[in-house]
GROMACS .gro file of C-alpha atoms in nm:
model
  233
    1UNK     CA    1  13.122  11.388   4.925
    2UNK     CA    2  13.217  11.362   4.531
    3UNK     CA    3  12.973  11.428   4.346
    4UNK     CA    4  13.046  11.109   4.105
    5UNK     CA    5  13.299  10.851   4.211
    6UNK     CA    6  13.602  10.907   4.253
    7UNK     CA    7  13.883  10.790   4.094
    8UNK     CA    8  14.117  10.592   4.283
    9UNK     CA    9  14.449  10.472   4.199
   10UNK     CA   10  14.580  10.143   4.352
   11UNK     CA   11  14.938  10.142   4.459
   12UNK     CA   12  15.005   9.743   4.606
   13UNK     CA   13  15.255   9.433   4.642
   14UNK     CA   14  15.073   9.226   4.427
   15UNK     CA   15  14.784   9.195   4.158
   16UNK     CA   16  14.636   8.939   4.404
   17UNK     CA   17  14.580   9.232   4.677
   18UNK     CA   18  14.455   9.480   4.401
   19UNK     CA   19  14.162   9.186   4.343
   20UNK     CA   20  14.086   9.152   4.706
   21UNK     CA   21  14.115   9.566   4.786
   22UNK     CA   22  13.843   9.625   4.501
   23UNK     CA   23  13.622   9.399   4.625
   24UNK     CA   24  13.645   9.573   4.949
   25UNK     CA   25  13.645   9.926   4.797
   26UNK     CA   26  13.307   9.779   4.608
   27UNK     CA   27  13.167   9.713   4.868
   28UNK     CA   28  13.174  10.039   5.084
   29UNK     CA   29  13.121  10.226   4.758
   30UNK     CA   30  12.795  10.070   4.602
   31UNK     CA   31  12.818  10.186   4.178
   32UNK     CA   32  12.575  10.217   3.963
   33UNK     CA   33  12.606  10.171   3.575
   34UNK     CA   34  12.600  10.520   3.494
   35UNK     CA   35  12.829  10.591   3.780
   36UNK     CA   36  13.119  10.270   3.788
   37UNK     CA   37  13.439  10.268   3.990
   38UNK     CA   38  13.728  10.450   3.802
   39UNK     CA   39  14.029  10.231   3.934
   40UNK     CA   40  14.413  10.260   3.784
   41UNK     CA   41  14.629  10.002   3.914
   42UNK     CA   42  14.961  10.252   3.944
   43UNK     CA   43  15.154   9.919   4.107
   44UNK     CA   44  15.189   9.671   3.984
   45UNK     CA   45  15.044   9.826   3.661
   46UNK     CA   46  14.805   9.559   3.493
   47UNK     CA   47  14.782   9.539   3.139
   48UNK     CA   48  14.396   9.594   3.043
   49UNK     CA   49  14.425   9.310   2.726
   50UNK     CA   50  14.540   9.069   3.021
   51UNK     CA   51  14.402   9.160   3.371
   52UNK     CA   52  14.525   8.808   3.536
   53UNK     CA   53  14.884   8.863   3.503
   54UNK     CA   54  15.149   9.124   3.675
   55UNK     CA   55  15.442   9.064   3.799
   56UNK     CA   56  15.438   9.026   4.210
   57UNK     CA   57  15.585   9.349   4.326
   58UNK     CA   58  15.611   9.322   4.701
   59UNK     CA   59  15.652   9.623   4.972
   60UNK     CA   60  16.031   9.715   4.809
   61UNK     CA   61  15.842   9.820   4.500
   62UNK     CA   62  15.539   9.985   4.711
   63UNK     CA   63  15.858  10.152   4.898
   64UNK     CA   64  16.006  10.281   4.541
   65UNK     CA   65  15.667  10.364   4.417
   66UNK     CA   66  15.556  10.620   4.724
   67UNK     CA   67  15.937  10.787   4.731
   68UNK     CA   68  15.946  10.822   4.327
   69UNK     CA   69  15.633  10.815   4.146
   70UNK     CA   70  15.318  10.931   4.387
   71UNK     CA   71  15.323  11.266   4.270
   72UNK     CA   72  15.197  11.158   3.940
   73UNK     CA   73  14.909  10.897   4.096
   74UNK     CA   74  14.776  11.202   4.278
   75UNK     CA   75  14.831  11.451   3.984
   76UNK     CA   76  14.549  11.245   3.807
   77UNK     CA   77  14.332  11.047   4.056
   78UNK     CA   78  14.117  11.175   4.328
   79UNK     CA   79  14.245  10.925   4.573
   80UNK     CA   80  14.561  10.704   4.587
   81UNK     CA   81  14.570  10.408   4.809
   82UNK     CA   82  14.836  10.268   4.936
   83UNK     CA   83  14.859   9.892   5.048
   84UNK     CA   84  15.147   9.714   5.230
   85UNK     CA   85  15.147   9.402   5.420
   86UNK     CA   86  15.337   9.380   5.762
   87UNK     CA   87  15.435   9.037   5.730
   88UNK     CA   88  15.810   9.108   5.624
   89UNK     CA   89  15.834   9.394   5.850
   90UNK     CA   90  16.136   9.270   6.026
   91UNK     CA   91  16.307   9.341   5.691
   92UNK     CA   92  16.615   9.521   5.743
   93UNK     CA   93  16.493   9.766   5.492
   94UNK     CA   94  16.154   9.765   5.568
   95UNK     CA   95  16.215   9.861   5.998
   96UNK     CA   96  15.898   9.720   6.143
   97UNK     CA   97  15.936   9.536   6.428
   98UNK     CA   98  15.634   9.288   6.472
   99UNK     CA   99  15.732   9.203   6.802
  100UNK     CA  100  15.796   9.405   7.173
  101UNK     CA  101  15.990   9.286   7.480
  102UNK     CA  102  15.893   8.973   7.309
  103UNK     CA  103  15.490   9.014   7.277
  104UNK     CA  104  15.344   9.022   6.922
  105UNK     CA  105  15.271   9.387   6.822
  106UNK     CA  106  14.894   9.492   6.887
  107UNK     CA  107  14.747   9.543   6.534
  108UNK     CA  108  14.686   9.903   6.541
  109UNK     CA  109  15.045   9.937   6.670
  110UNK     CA  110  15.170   9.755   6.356
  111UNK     CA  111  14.937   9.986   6.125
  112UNK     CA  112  15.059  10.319   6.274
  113UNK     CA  113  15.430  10.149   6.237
  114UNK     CA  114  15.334  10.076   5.894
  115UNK     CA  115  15.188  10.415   5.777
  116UNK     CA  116  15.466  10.632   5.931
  117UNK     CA  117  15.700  10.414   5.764
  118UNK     CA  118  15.532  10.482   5.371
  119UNK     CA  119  15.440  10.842   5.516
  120UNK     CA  120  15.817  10.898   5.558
  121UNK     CA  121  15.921  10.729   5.203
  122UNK     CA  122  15.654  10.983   5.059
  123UNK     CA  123  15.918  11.303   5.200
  124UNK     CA  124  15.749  11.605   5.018
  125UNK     CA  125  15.494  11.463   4.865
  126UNK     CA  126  15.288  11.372   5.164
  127UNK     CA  127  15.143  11.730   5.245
  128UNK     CA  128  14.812  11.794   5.485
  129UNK     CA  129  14.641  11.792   5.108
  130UNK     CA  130  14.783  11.490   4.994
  131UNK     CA  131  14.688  11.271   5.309
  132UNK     CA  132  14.368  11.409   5.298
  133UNK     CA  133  14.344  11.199   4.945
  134UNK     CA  134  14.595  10.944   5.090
  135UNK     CA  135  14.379  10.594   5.209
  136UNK     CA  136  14.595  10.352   5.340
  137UNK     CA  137  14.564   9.958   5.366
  138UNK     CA  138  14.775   9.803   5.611
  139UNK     CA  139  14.710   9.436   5.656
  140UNK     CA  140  14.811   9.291   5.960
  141UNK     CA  141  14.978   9.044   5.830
  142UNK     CA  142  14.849   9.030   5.496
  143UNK     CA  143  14.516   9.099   5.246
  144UNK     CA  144  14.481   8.676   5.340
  145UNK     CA  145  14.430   8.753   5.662
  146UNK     CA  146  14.119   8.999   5.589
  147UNK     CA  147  13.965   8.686   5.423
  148UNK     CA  148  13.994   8.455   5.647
  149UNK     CA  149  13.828   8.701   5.848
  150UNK     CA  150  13.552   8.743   5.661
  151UNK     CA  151  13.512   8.411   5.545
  152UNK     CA  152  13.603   8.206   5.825
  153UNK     CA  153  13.613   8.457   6.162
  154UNK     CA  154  13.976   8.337   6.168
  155UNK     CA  155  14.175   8.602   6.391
  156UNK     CA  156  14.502   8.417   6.404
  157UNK     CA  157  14.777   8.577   6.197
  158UNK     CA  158  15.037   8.362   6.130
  159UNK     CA  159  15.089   8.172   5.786
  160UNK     CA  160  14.747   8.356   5.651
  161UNK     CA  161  14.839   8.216   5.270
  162UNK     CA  162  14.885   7.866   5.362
  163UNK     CA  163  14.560   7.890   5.619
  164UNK     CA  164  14.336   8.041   5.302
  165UNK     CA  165  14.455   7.751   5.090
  166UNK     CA  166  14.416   7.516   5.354
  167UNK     CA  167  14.030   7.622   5.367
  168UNK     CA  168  14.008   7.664   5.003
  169UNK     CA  169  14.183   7.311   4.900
  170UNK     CA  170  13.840   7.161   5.033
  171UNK     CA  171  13.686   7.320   4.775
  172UNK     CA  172  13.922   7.340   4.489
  173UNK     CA  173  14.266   7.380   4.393
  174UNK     CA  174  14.408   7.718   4.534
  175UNK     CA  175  14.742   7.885   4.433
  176UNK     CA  176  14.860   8.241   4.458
  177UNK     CA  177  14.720   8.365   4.074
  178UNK     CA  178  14.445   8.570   3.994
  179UNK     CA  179  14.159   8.369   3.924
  180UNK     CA  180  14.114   8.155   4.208
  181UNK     CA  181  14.108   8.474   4.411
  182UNK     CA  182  13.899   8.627   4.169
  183UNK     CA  183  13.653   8.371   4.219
  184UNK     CA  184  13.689   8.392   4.590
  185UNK     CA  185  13.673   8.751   4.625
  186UNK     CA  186  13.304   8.756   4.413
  187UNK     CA  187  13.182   8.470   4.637
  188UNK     CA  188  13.183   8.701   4.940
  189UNK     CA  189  12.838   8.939   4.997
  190UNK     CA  190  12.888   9.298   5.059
  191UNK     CA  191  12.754   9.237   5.438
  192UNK     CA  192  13.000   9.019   5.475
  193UNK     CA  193  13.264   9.240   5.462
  194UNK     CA  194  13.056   9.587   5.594
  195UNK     CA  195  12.994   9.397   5.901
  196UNK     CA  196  13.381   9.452   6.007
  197UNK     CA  197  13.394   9.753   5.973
  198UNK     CA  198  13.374   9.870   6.342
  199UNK     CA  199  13.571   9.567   6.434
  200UNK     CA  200  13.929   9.589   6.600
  201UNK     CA  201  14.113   9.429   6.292
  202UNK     CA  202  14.374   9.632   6.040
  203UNK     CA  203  14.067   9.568   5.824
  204UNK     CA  204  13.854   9.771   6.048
  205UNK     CA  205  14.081  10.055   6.032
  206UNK     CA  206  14.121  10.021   5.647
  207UNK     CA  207  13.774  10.006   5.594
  208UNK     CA  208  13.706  10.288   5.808
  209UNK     CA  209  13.974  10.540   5.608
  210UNK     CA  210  13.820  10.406   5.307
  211UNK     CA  211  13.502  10.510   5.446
  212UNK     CA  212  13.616  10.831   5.554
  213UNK     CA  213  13.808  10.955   5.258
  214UNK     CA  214  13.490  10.833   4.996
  215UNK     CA  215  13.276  11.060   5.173
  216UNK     CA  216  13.455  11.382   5.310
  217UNK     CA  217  13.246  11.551   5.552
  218UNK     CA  218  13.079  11.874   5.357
  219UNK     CA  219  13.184  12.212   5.368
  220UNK     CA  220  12.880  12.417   5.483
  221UNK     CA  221  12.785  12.665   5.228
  222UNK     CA  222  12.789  12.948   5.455
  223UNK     CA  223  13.187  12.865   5.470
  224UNK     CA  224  13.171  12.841   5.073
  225UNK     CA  225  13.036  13.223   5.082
  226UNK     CA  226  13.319  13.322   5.313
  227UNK     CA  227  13.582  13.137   5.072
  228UNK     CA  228  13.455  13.405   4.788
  229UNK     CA  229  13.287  13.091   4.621
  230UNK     CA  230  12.898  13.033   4.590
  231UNK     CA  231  12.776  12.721   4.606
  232UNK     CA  232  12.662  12.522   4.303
  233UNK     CA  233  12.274  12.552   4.260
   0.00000   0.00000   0.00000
């Protein structure tokens, strides 16, 4: 496990997913003051004066990012995590079909689809180290669709933007900008969200890389001794 935590850098479509993926990574990863959560937002890169506005990116720019630029997001972060939405999958340039012999795509299907996809825009720069430090967040069919999950149960997956405002409307005005899901996303209690992640969702399996990559398993120390290297006292 890292001793402090980690820095992670946050490679996305949109600044709206970068406010819903740190409330998740918040949640798995409780801080403390002493200790915070070191995040970089690689893409769309936010401007610190002005958090609420980036441009909207999408998965071309998540594309460009991982074959041009990941080198230098895990030259100085511990972790880099990659998020892509499989909503526009059928893309001619993005190659993910969301349907077979004309049955919607089981979830993890779409996820594996997903990550070979970025894993093959990374070329050289995806080595056994690299995915080690890789976590990847693959919403099925987008970050929406992990809150209406978690705020509503709501499985189905079409439209997940205009279902989330549909919800949200009763309550207030909701549009596609950074406070409202601000606001939103710090509604919603950390057992909220831990409580999916065993379930069969792509937020189950995001959660659970997130989970696994915070907290490597340890190297024994008797393996440390063999390496040459003693363990810390």
């Amino acid at each position: 496990s890292f001793l402090t935590m980690p820095s992670i850098a946050l490679i996305t479509e949109g600044l709206t997913d970068q406010i819903v993926i740190e409330r998740l990574i918040e949640a798995v990863c409780p801080t403390t003051p002493d200790d915070p959560l070191l995040v970089t937002y690689a893409q769309p890169i936010r401007d610190r004066t002005d958090a609420h506005h980036a441009p909207h990116a999408g998965w071309a720019k998540v594309f460009e990012y991982c074959e041009h630029t990941l080198e230098d997001a895990l030259a100085t972060n511990d972790l880099v995590l990659v998020h892509i939405d499989t909503d526009d999958g059928e893309h001619i340039h993005y190659g993910l079909p969301l349907t077979a012999d004309g049955k919607d795509r089981d979830y993890i299907d779409l996820a594996e689809g997903a990550k070979s996809i970025l894993i093959a825009k990374m070329g050289a720069s995806a080595t056994a180290e690299a995915l080690q430090r890789i976590i990847f967040a693959i919403a099925v069919h987008a970050t929406e669709s992990w809150l209406l999950l978690i705020l509503y149960d709501e499985t189905r997956l079409k439209n997940p933007f205009a279902r989330l405002a549909h919800h949200q409307r009763k309550l207030a005005r909701f549009d596609k900008e950074a406070r409202p899901y601000q606001n939103l996303t710090n509604s919603i209690k950390d057992k909220a969200i831990l409580k999916h992640r065993d379930s069969a969702h792509s937020l189950g399996l995001f959660l659970r890389d997130l989970t696994g990559k915070l907290s490597p398993p340890e190297i024994p120390s008797a393996d440390l001794s063999e390496l040459g290297a003693t363990p810390e006292s």
